[in-house]
């Protein structure tokens, strides 16, 4: 299986780097400084036990290389920049924190060429080609939304078995896409609004956090996604189990004045609601507040 990682940020270098280290055939698509770094230095995968160094192949354009699988690992800032076309008969694995992106990918390429994925890991892109992991969860959940992708989903899971990344095949992957969004989007948005870590959000602002989660749940169910009846309570319990000092990457980017995933996360939930003429006032409020603040 020829794997191409489109995007060499934190997720791309960590997941693609470990695949390469395990012996998989992996090529990265990168540009500018990142491309130069990958051409002249090995990828550095940093963890609490030390660093692993992996030399990788890199090209500038997706159509410069053959592929069976494209891992789409770019950070979604502003508009979704899906590749114009996929090489040959390749399928694309989405990894972004966006409930909208799998739908957009299906509309562009067809359901038989899209595999939604959910990444769970606290990763930090220290510099181009250098990614740091906190030593806790590092997982990938994938699943088929079309029978044609069932075999390659199995092959992806088998490839990751040789890495430290725990990989699960979900019978209903879109439920997991929405379940993750229920945590990361409200957590990141509310954290940016109040400039507070998770420990404050889940106590002082718990009602607001719950209300945002309930809007995500309602939107998912309206799209036919089957979530557990206790999904909001389960997500709050998960939040309670995390470090009180935790902040999300979106929150940190917003507070630092950097390009961020506000539209890709909060805006995406709003747009998925609008597809069914749903209004999400809590999401609209935090989006308006943060958009005004960012300018």
PDB file of C-alpha atoms in Angstrom:
ATOM      1  CA  UNK A   1       0.000   0.000   0.000  1.00  0.00           C
ATOM      2  CA  UNK A   2       1.484   3.317  -1.110  1.00  0.00           C
ATOM      3  CA  UNK A   3       0.622   6.034   1.390  1.00  0.00           C
ATOM      4  CA  UNK A   4       0.875   9.760   0.733  1.00  0.00           C
ATOM      5  CA  UNK A   5       0.587  12.179   3.640  1.00  0.00           C
ATOM      6  CA  UNK A   6      -0.842  15.483   2.433  1.00  0.00           C
ATOM      7  CA  UNK A   7       0.246  18.016   5.058  1.00  0.00           C
ATOM      8  CA  UNK A   8       3.319  17.744   7.280  1.00  0.00           C
ATOM      9  CA  UNK A   9       2.113  19.453  10.433  1.00  0.00           C
ATOM     10  CA  UNK A  10       1.694  17.800  13.827  1.00  0.00           C
ATOM     11  CA  UNK A  11      -0.797  15.101  12.770  1.00  0.00           C
ATOM     12  CA  UNK A  12       0.832  14.414   9.419  1.00  0.00           C
ATOM     13  CA  UNK A  13       4.367  14.036  10.749  1.00  0.00           C
ATOM     14  CA  UNK A  14       3.335  11.987  13.793  1.00  0.00           C
ATOM     15  CA  UNK A  15       1.005   9.528  12.081  1.00  0.00           C
ATOM     16  CA  UNK A  16       2.873   9.412   8.785  1.00  0.00           C
ATOM     17  CA  UNK A  17       6.231   9.337  10.522  1.00  0.00           C
ATOM     18  CA  UNK A  18       5.331   6.324  12.629  1.00  0.00           C
ATOM     19  CA  UNK A  19       3.970   4.521   9.570  1.00  0.00           C
ATOM     20  CA  UNK A  20       7.262   5.144   7.794  1.00  0.00           C
ATOM     21  CA  UNK A  21       9.249   4.031  10.851  1.00  0.00           C
ATOM     22  CA  UNK A  22       7.288   0.764  10.859  1.00  0.00           C
ATOM     23  CA  UNK A  23       8.339   0.017   7.270  1.00  0.00           C
ATOM     24  CA  UNK A  24       5.355   1.360   5.319  1.00  0.00           C
ATOM     25  CA  UNK A  25       5.778   3.017   1.918  1.00  0.00           C
ATOM     26  CA  UNK A  26       5.124   6.660   2.835  1.00  0.00           C
ATOM     27  CA  UNK A  27       5.681   9.903   0.931  1.00  0.00           C
ATOM     28  CA  UNK A  28       4.942  13.393   2.231  1.00  0.00           C
ATOM     29  CA  UNK A  29       3.550  16.330   0.269  1.00  0.00           C
ATOM     30  CA  UNK A  30       4.972  19.593   1.599  1.00  0.00           C
ATOM     31  CA  UNK A  31       6.086  23.003   0.419  1.00  0.00           C
ATOM     32  CA  UNK A  32       8.487  25.787   1.313  1.00  0.00           C
ATOM     33  CA  UNK A  33      10.412  25.579   4.552  1.00  0.00           C
ATOM     34  CA  UNK A  34       8.739  22.340   5.568  1.00  0.00           C
ATOM     35  CA  UNK A  35       9.684  20.620   2.313  1.00  0.00           C
ATOM     36  CA  UNK A  36      13.294  21.791   2.647  1.00  0.00           C
ATOM     37  CA  UNK A  37      13.443  20.535   6.223  1.00  0.00           C
ATOM     38  CA  UNK A  38      12.098  17.103   5.331  1.00  0.00           C
ATOM     39  CA  UNK A  39      14.530  16.849   2.427  1.00  0.00           C
ATOM     40  CA  UNK A  40      17.554  17.688   4.575  1.00  0.00           C
ATOM     41  CA  UNK A  41      16.684  16.335   8.030  1.00  0.00           C
ATOM     42  CA  UNK A  42      14.805  13.303   9.370  1.00  0.00           C
ATOM     43  CA  UNK A  43      11.400  13.797  10.937  1.00  0.00           C
ATOM     44  CA  UNK A  44      11.777  13.958  14.716  1.00  0.00           C
ATOM     45  CA  UNK A  45       9.030  12.286  16.764  1.00  0.00           C
ATOM     46  CA  UNK A  46       9.435  13.455  20.366  1.00  0.00           C
ATOM     47  CA  UNK A  47       7.878  11.712  23.348  1.00  0.00           C
ATOM     48  CA  UNK A  48       8.509  11.413  27.087  1.00  0.00           C
ATOM     49  CA  UNK A  49      10.884   8.482  26.449  1.00  0.00           C
ATOM     50  CA  UNK A  50      12.975  10.390  23.914  1.00  0.00           C
ATOM     51  CA  UNK A  51      13.002  11.004  20.165  1.00  0.00           C
ATOM     52  CA  UNK A  52      12.646   8.759  17.140  1.00  0.00           C
ATOM     53  CA  UNK A  53      14.177   9.978  13.880  1.00  0.00           C
ATOM     54  CA  UNK A  54      12.724   8.957  10.516  1.00  0.00           C
ATOM     55  CA  UNK A  55      14.000   9.878   7.066  1.00  0.00           C
ATOM     56  CA  UNK A  56      11.117  10.406   4.651  1.00  0.00           C
ATOM     57  CA  UNK A  57      10.478  11.014   0.973  1.00  0.00           C
ATOM     58  CA  UNK A  58       8.887  14.352   0.097  1.00  0.00           C
ATOM     59  CA  UNK A  59       7.318  15.856  -3.031  1.00  0.00           C
ATOM     60  CA  UNK A  60       5.739  19.237  -3.677  1.00  0.00           C
ATOM     61  CA  UNK A  61       2.545  18.177  -5.434  1.00  0.00           C
ATOM     62  CA  UNK A  62       0.129  15.333  -4.875  1.00  0.00           C
ATOM     63  CA  UNK A  63       0.130  14.418  -8.562  1.00  0.00           C
ATOM     64  CA  UNK A  64       3.928  13.925  -8.395  1.00  0.00           C
ATOM     65  CA  UNK A  65       3.518  10.521  -6.763  1.00  0.00           C
ATOM     66  CA  UNK A  66       1.391   7.361  -7.064  1.00  0.00           C
ATOM     67  CA  UNK A  67      -0.832   6.473  -4.114  1.00  0.00           C
ATOM     68  CA  UNK A  68      -3.331   3.936  -2.827  1.00  0.00           C
ATOM     69  CA  UNK A  69      -4.131   6.064   0.220  1.00  0.00           C
ATOM     70  CA  UNK A  70      -3.935   9.823   0.782  1.00  0.00           C
ATOM     71  CA  UNK A  71      -3.910  10.808   4.453  1.00  0.00           C
ATOM     72  CA  UNK A  72      -5.329  14.324   4.390  1.00  0.00           C
ATOM     73  CA  UNK A  73      -3.617  15.892   7.415  1.00  0.00           C
ATOM     74  CA  UNK A  74      -3.620  19.620   6.755  1.00  0.00           C
ATOM     75  CA  UNK A  75      -4.891  21.933   9.468  1.00  0.00           C
ATOM     76  CA  UNK A  76      -8.159  23.377   8.210  1.00  0.00           C
ATOM     77  CA  UNK A  77      -7.785  27.146   8.372  1.00  0.00           C
ATOM     78  CA  UNK A  78     -10.556  29.100   6.673  1.00  0.00           C
ATOM     79  CA  UNK A  79     -11.901  27.354   3.592  1.00  0.00           C
ATOM     80  CA  UNK A  80     -11.416  23.613   3.145  1.00  0.00           C
ATOM     81  CA  UNK A  81      -8.657  23.128   0.598  1.00  0.00           C
ATOM     82  CA  UNK A  82      -9.254  19.577  -0.574  1.00  0.00           C
ATOM     83  CA  UNK A  83      -6.946  18.407  -3.389  1.00  0.00           C
ATOM     84  CA  UNK A  84      -8.508  19.061  -6.823  1.00  0.00           C
ATOM     85  CA  UNK A  85      -8.269  15.352  -7.594  1.00  0.00           C
ATOM     86  CA  UNK A  86      -6.859  12.159  -6.118  1.00  0.00           C
ATOM     87  CA  UNK A  87      -4.079  10.205  -7.819  1.00  0.00           C
ATOM     88  CA  UNK A  88      -5.261   7.151  -9.752  1.00  0.00           C
ATOM     89  CA  UNK A  89      -7.703   5.050  -7.761  1.00  0.00           C
ATOM     90  CA  UNK A  90      -6.515   6.352  -4.375  1.00  0.00           C
ATOM     91  CA  UNK A  91      -8.882   6.894  -1.465  1.00  0.00           C
ATOM     92  CA  UNK A  92      -8.597   9.782   0.971  1.00  0.00           C
ATOM     93  CA  UNK A  93      -8.518   9.483   4.768  1.00  0.00           C
ATOM     94  CA  UNK A  94      -9.723  12.665   6.486  1.00  0.00           C
ATOM     95  CA  UNK A  95      -8.283  13.511   9.920  1.00  0.00           C
ATOM     96  CA  UNK A  96      -9.481  17.056  10.601  1.00  0.00           C
ATOM     97  CA  UNK A  97     -11.507  18.293  13.564  1.00  0.00           C
ATOM     98  CA  UNK A  98     -14.440  19.124  11.293  1.00  0.00           C
ATOM     99  CA  UNK A  99     -17.850  17.479  11.129  1.00  0.00           C
ATOM    100  CA  UNK A 100     -18.247  19.048   7.698  1.00  0.00           C
ATOM    101  CA  UNK A 101     -15.125  17.795   5.964  1.00  0.00           C
ATOM    102  CA  UNK A 102     -16.140  14.137   5.366  1.00  0.00           C
ATOM    103  CA  UNK A 103     -19.353  15.376   3.752  1.00  0.00           C
ATOM    104  CA  UNK A 104     -17.445  17.822   1.544  1.00  0.00           C
ATOM    105  CA  UNK A 105     -14.992  15.077   0.563  1.00  0.00           C
ATOM    106  CA  UNK A 106     -17.839  12.735  -0.376  1.00  0.00           C
ATOM    107  CA  UNK A 107     -19.447  15.471  -2.466  1.00  0.00           C
ATOM    108  CA  UNK A 108     -16.120  16.033  -4.260  1.00  0.00           C
ATOM    109  CA  UNK A 109     -14.818  12.473  -4.770  1.00  0.00           C
ATOM    110  CA  UNK A 110     -17.725  10.105  -4.011  1.00  0.00           C
ATOM    111  CA  UNK A 111     -18.348   7.968  -0.930  1.00  0.00           C
ATOM    112  CA  UNK A 112     -16.400   5.064  -2.436  1.00  0.00           C
ATOM    113  CA  UNK A 113     -13.175   7.123  -2.228  1.00  0.00           C
ATOM    114  CA  UNK A 114     -13.533   8.636   1.251  1.00  0.00           C
ATOM    115  CA  UNK A 115     -12.624   7.159   4.639  1.00  0.00           C
ATOM    116  CA  UNK A 116     -13.439   9.420   7.599  1.00  0.00           C
ATOM    117  CA  UNK A 117     -10.901   9.239  10.409  1.00  0.00           C
ATOM    118  CA  UNK A 118     -10.746  10.533  13.971  1.00  0.00           C
ATOM    119  CA  UNK A 119      -7.388  11.417  15.511  1.00  0.00           C
ATOM    120  CA  UNK A 120      -7.022  11.617  19.267  1.00  0.00           C
ATOM    121  CA  UNK A 121      -3.625  12.771  20.497  1.00  0.00           C
ATOM    122  CA  UNK A 122      -2.170  15.843  22.182  1.00  0.00           C
ATOM    123  CA  UNK A 123       0.472  16.809  19.610  1.00  0.00           C
ATOM    124  CA  UNK A 124       2.573  19.942  19.232  1.00  0.00           C
ATOM    125  CA  UNK A 125       4.378  20.909  16.051  1.00  0.00           C
ATOM    126  CA  UNK A 126       7.547  22.345  17.620  1.00  0.00           C
ATOM    127  CA  UNK A 127       9.058  23.292  14.240  1.00  0.00           C
ATOM    128  CA  UNK A 128       8.820  21.983  10.671  1.00  0.00           C
ATOM    129  CA  UNK A 129       9.467  18.248  10.825  1.00  0.00           C
ATOM    130  CA  UNK A 130       9.525  18.134  14.639  1.00  0.00           C
ATOM    131  CA  UNK A 131       6.418  16.949  16.498  1.00  0.00           C
ATOM    132  CA  UNK A 132       6.043  16.380  20.229  1.00  0.00           C
ATOM    133  CA  UNK A 133       3.557  14.062  21.942  1.00  0.00           C
ATOM    134  CA  UNK A 134       2.610  14.262  25.612  1.00  0.00           C
ATOM    135  CA  UNK A 135       2.854  10.501  26.179  1.00  0.00           C
ATOM    136  CA  UNK A 136      -0.855   9.923  26.702  1.00  0.00           C
ATOM    137  CA  UNK A 137      -3.512   8.889  24.178  1.00  0.00           C
ATOM    138  CA  UNK A 138      -2.500   8.467  20.535  1.00  0.00           C
ATOM    139  CA  UNK A 139      -5.209   6.797  18.532  1.00  0.00           C
ATOM    140  CA  UNK A 140      -6.835   6.633  15.115  1.00  0.00           C
ATOM    141  CA  UNK A 141     -10.416   5.550  14.530  1.00  0.00           C
ATOM    142  CA  UNK A 142     -11.459   4.797  10.961  1.00  0.00           C
ATOM    143  CA  UNK A 143     -14.424   3.231   9.218  1.00  0.00           C
ATOM    144  CA  UNK A 144     -16.127   2.658   5.902  1.00  0.00           C
ATOM    145  CA  UNK A 145     -19.051   4.684   4.661  1.00  0.00           C
ATOM    146  CA  UNK A 146     -19.138   2.673   1.417  1.00  0.00           C
ATOM    147  CA  UNK A 147     -18.574  -1.068   0.882  1.00  0.00           C
ATOM    148  CA  UNK A 148     -15.812  -0.331  -1.645  1.00  0.00           C
ATOM    149  CA  UNK A 149     -13.503   0.975   1.104  1.00  0.00           C
ATOM    150  CA  UNK A 150     -13.896  -1.926   3.548  1.00  0.00           C
ATOM    151  CA  UNK A 151     -10.770  -3.745   2.375  1.00  0.00           C
ATOM    152  CA  UNK A 152      -8.458  -0.761   2.473  1.00  0.00           C
ATOM    153  CA  UNK A 153      -9.772   0.183   5.920  1.00  0.00           C
ATOM    154  CA  UNK A 154      -8.560  -3.224   7.091  1.00  0.00           C
ATOM    155  CA  UNK A 155      -5.188  -2.621   5.421  1.00  0.00           C
ATOM    156  CA  UNK A 156      -4.822   0.764   7.118  1.00  0.00           C
ATOM    157  CA  UNK A 157      -5.560  -0.757  10.522  1.00  0.00           C
ATOM    158  CA  UNK A 158      -3.044  -3.526   9.867  1.00  0.00           C
ATOM    159  CA  UNK A 159      -0.355  -0.998   8.888  1.00  0.00           C
ATOM    160  CA  UNK A 160      -0.832   0.989  12.088  1.00  0.00           C
ATOM    161  CA  UNK A 161      -0.578  -2.138  14.249  1.00  0.00           C
ATOM    162  CA  UNK A 162       3.202  -1.912  13.839  1.00  0.00           C
ATOM    163  CA  UNK A 163       3.204   1.606  15.350  1.00  0.00           C
ATOM    164  CA  UNK A 164       2.534   2.941  18.872  1.00  0.00           C
ATOM    165  CA  UNK A 165      -0.759   4.369  17.600  1.00  0.00           C
ATOM    166  CA  UNK A 166      -3.877   2.482  18.673  1.00  0.00           C
ATOM    167  CA  UNK A 167      -6.160   1.976  15.687  1.00  0.00           C
ATOM    168  CA  UNK A 168      -9.830   1.032  15.816  1.00  0.00           C
ATOM    169  CA  UNK A 169     -12.291   0.262  13.036  1.00  0.00           C
ATOM    170  CA  UNK A 170     -15.635   1.796  13.977  1.00  0.00           C
ATOM    171  CA  UNK A 171     -18.866   0.266  12.700  1.00  0.00           C
ATOM    172  CA  UNK A 172     -20.314   3.810  12.474  1.00  0.00           C
ATOM    173  CA  UNK A 173     -17.410   6.165  11.910  1.00  0.00           C
ATOM    174  CA  UNK A 174     -19.574   9.266  11.497  1.00  0.00           C
ATOM    175  CA  UNK A 175     -20.865   8.795  15.027  1.00  0.00           C
ATOM    176  CA  UNK A 176     -17.274   9.013  16.233  1.00  0.00           C
ATOM    177  CA  UNK A 177     -16.588  12.084  14.068  1.00  0.00           C
ATOM    178  CA  UNK A 178     -19.490  13.879  15.740  1.00  0.00           C
ATOM    179  CA  UNK A 179     -18.646  12.512  19.202  1.00  0.00           C
ATOM    180  CA  UNK A 180     -15.162  14.004  19.008  1.00  0.00           C
ATOM    181  CA  UNK A 181     -16.546  17.315  17.752  1.00  0.00           C
ATOM    182  CA  UNK A 182     -18.866  17.390  20.739  1.00  0.00           C
ATOM    183  CA  UNK A 183     -15.797  17.681  22.964  1.00  0.00           C
ATOM    184  CA  UNK A 184     -13.194  19.612  20.983  1.00  0.00           C
ATOM    185  CA  UNK A 185     -15.379  22.332  19.430  1.00  0.00           C
ATOM    186  CA  UNK A 186     -17.227  23.490  22.587  1.00  0.00           C
ATOM    187  CA  UNK A 187     -14.049  23.085  24.669  1.00  0.00           C
ATOM    188  CA  UNK A 188     -11.905  25.127  22.283  1.00  0.00           C
ATOM    189  CA  UNK A 189     -14.489  27.817  21.529  1.00  0.00           C
ATOM    190  CA  UNK A 190     -15.610  28.391  25.105  1.00  0.00           C
ATOM    191  CA  UNK A 191     -12.010  28.273  26.293  1.00  0.00           C
ATOM    192  CA  UNK A 192     -11.146  31.042  23.832  1.00  0.00           C
ATOM    193  CA  UNK A 193     -14.182  33.139  24.818  1.00  0.00           C
ATOM    194  CA  UNK A 194     -13.236  33.136  28.503  1.00  0.00           C
ATOM    195  CA  UNK A 195      -9.468  32.586  28.138  1.00  0.00           C
ATOM    196  CA  UNK A 196      -9.702  29.795  30.696  1.00  0.00           C
ATOM    197  CA  UNK A 197      -8.529  26.153  30.819  1.00  0.00           C
ATOM    198  CA  UNK A 198     -10.775  23.112  30.942  1.00  0.00           C
ATOM    199  CA  UNK A 199     -10.875  22.981  34.743  1.00  0.00           C
ATOM    200  CA  UNK A 200     -12.695  26.343  34.818  1.00  0.00           C
ATOM    201  CA  UNK A 201     -14.925  25.581  31.838  1.00  0.00           C
ATOM    202  CA  UNK A 202     -16.234  22.309  33.317  1.00  0.00           C
ATOM    203  CA  UNK A 203     -17.101  23.956  36.645  1.00  0.00           C
ATOM    204  CA  UNK A 204     -17.863  27.684  36.460  1.00  0.00           C
ATOM    205  CA  UNK A 205     -19.144  27.532  32.874  1.00  0.00           C
ATOM    206  CA  UNK A 206     -20.495  23.988  32.869  1.00  0.00           C
ATOM    207  CA  UNK A 207     -24.016  24.960  31.754  1.00  0.00           C
ATOM    208  CA  UNK A 208     -22.637  26.809  28.727  1.00  0.00           C
ATOM    209  CA  UNK A 209     -20.364  23.891  27.899  1.00  0.00           C
ATOM    210  CA  UNK A 210     -23.304  21.484  28.121  1.00  0.00           C
ATOM    211  CA  UNK A 211     -25.508  23.697  25.975  1.00  0.00           C
ATOM    212  CA  UNK A 212     -22.931  23.779  23.180  1.00  0.00           C
ATOM    213  CA  UNK A 213     -22.605  19.998  23.373  1.00  0.00           C
ATOM    214  CA  UNK A 214     -26.386  19.610  23.186  1.00  0.00           C
ATOM    215  CA  UNK A 215     -26.458  21.667  19.978  1.00  0.00           C
ATOM    216  CA  UNK A 216     -23.839  19.370  18.441  1.00  0.00           C
ATOM    217  CA  UNK A 217     -25.893  16.333  19.496  1.00  0.00           C
ATOM    218  CA  UNK A 218     -29.101  17.759  18.038  1.00  0.00           C
ATOM    219  CA  UNK A 219     -27.420  18.551  14.718  1.00  0.00           C
ATOM    220  CA  UNK A 220     -25.836  15.114  14.447  1.00  0.00           C
ATOM    221  CA  UNK A 221     -29.131  13.342  15.130  1.00  0.00           C
ATOM    222  CA  UNK A 222     -30.879  15.525  12.542  1.00  0.00           C
ATOM    223  CA  UNK A 223     -28.340  14.226  10.001  1.00  0.00           C
ATOM    224  CA  UNK A 224     -29.211  10.661  10.916  1.00  0.00           C
ATOM    225  CA  UNK A 225     -26.124  10.004  13.029  1.00  0.00           C
ATOM    226  CA  UNK A 226     -26.915   7.487  15.755  1.00  0.00           C
ATOM    227  CA  UNK A 227     -25.295   8.657  18.974  1.00  0.00           C
ATOM    228  CA  UNK A 228     -25.666   6.999  22.395  1.00  0.00           C
ATOM    229  CA  UNK A 229     -28.527   8.378  24.477  1.00  0.00           C
ATOM    230  CA  UNK A 230     -25.997   9.407  27.135  1.00  0.00           C
ATOM    231  CA  UNK A 231     -23.536  11.085  24.741  1.00  0.00           C
ATOM    232  CA  UNK A 232     -23.626  14.552  26.354  1.00  0.00           C
ATOM    233  CA  UNK A 233     -23.219  13.166  29.874  1.00  0.00           C
ATOM    234  CA  UNK A 234     -20.464  10.847  28.647  1.00  0.00           C
ATOM    235  CA  UNK A 235     -18.637  13.759  27.015  1.00  0.00           C
ATOM    236  CA  UNK A 236     -18.878  15.855  30.164  1.00  0.00           C
ATOM    237  CA  UNK A 237     -17.538  12.913  32.168  1.00  0.00           C
ATOM    238  CA  UNK A 238     -14.635  12.671  29.724  1.00  0.00           C
ATOM    239  CA  UNK A 239     -13.967  16.387  30.199  1.00  0.00           C
ATOM    240  CA  UNK A 240     -14.007  15.875  33.964  1.00  0.00           C
ATOM    241  CA  UNK A 241     -11.279  13.224  33.641  1.00  0.00           C
ATOM    242  CA  UNK A 242      -8.851  15.479  31.751  1.00  0.00           C
ATOM    243  CA  UNK A 243      -6.195  17.736  33.235  1.00  0.00           C
ATOM    244  CA  UNK A 244      -7.730  20.924  34.676  1.00  0.00           C
ATOM    245  CA  UNK A 245      -4.982  22.887  32.937  1.00  0.00           C
ATOM    246  CA  UNK A 246      -5.823  21.522  29.466  1.00  0.00           C
ATOM    247  CA  UNK A 247      -6.414  23.927  26.599  1.00  0.00           C
ATOM    248  CA  UNK A 248      -7.215  23.130  22.976  1.00  0.00           C
ATOM    249  CA  UNK A 249      -4.965  23.966  20.026  1.00  0.00           C
ATOM    250  CA  UNK A 250      -7.749  26.089  18.539  1.00  0.00           C
ATOM    251  CA  UNK A 251      -8.034  28.028  21.794  1.00  0.00           C
ATOM    252  CA  UNK A 252      -4.276  28.591  21.986  1.00  0.00           C
ATOM    253  CA  UNK A 253      -4.123  29.737  18.370  1.00  0.00           C
ATOM    254  CA  UNK A 254      -6.992  32.205  18.845  1.00  0.00           C
ATOM    255  CA  UNK A 255      -5.505  33.620  22.037  1.00  0.00           C
ATOM    256  CA  UNK A 256      -2.098  33.981  20.355  1.00  0.00           C
ATOM    257  CA  UNK A 257      -3.601  35.766  17.367  1.00  0.00           C
ATOM    258  CA  UNK A 258      -2.627  32.968  14.992  1.00  0.00           C
ATOM    259  CA  UNK A 259      -4.535  31.401  12.117  1.00  0.00           C
ATOM    260  CA  UNK A 260      -7.010  29.011  13.702  1.00  0.00           C
ATOM    261  CA  UNK A 261      -9.694  26.368  13.171  1.00  0.00           C
ATOM    262  CA  UNK A 262     -12.642  28.405  14.494  1.00  0.00           C
ATOM    263  CA  UNK A 263     -14.522  28.300  11.195  1.00  0.00           C
ATOM    264  CA  UNK A 264     -13.580  24.654  10.528  1.00  0.00           C
ATOM    265  CA  UNK A 265     -14.888  23.560  13.913  1.00  0.00           C
ATOM    266  CA  UNK A 266     -17.615  25.926  15.147  1.00  0.00           C
ATOM    267  CA  UNK A 267     -18.514  27.274  11.709  1.00  0.00           C
ATOM    268  CA  UNK A 268     -18.764  23.731  10.342  1.00  0.00           C
ATOM    269  CA  UNK A 269     -21.325  22.709  12.974  1.00  0.00           C
ATOM    270  CA  UNK A 270     -23.369  25.802  12.131  1.00  0.00           C
ATOM    271  CA  UNK A 271     -23.247  25.045   8.397  1.00  0.00           C
ATOM    272  CA  UNK A 272     -24.233  21.418   8.933  1.00  0.00           C
ATOM    273  CA  UNK A 273     -27.208  22.718  10.898  1.00  0.00           C
ATOM    274  CA  UNK A 274     -28.135  25.136   8.131  1.00  0.00           C
ATOM    275  CA  UNK A 275     -28.233  22.279   5.627  1.00  0.00           C
ATOM    276  CA  UNK A 276     -31.372  21.215   7.520  1.00  0.00           C
ATOM    277  CA  UNK A 277     -32.625  24.744   8.324  1.00  0.00           C
ATOM    278  CA  UNK A 278     -31.523  24.442  11.953  1.00  0.00           C
ATOM    279  CA  UNK A 279     -30.432  27.390  14.052  1.00  0.00           C
ATOM    280  CA  UNK A 280     -27.716  26.910  16.682  1.00  0.00           C
ATOM    281  CA  UNK A 281     -27.780  30.090  18.788  1.00  0.00           C
ATOM    282  CA  UNK A 282     -25.039  29.107  21.245  1.00  0.00           C
ATOM    283  CA  UNK A 283     -22.617  28.247  18.441  1.00  0.00           C
ATOM    284  CA  UNK A 284     -23.549  31.413  16.564  1.00  0.00           C
ATOM    285  CA  UNK A 285     -22.932  33.501  19.705  1.00  0.00           C
ATOM    286  CA  UNK A 286     -19.447  32.146  20.386  1.00  0.00           C
ATOM    287  CA  UNK A 287     -18.564  32.392  16.677  1.00  0.00           C
ATOM    288  CA  UNK A 288     -19.681  36.038  16.583  1.00  0.00           C
ATOM    289  CA  UNK A 289     -17.802  36.886  19.783  1.00  0.00           C
ATOM    290  CA  UNK A 290     -14.572  35.280  18.646  1.00  0.00           C
ATOM    291  CA  UNK A 291     -14.809  36.493  15.042  1.00  0.00           C
ATOM    292  CA  UNK A 292     -15.252  40.072  16.306  1.00  0.00           C
ATOM    293  CA  UNK A 293     -12.336  39.693  18.696  1.00  0.00           C
ATOM    294  CA  UNK A 294     -10.077  38.220  16.024  1.00  0.00           C
ATOM    295  CA  UNK A 295     -11.113  40.886  13.529  1.00  0.00           C
TER     296      UNK A 295
END
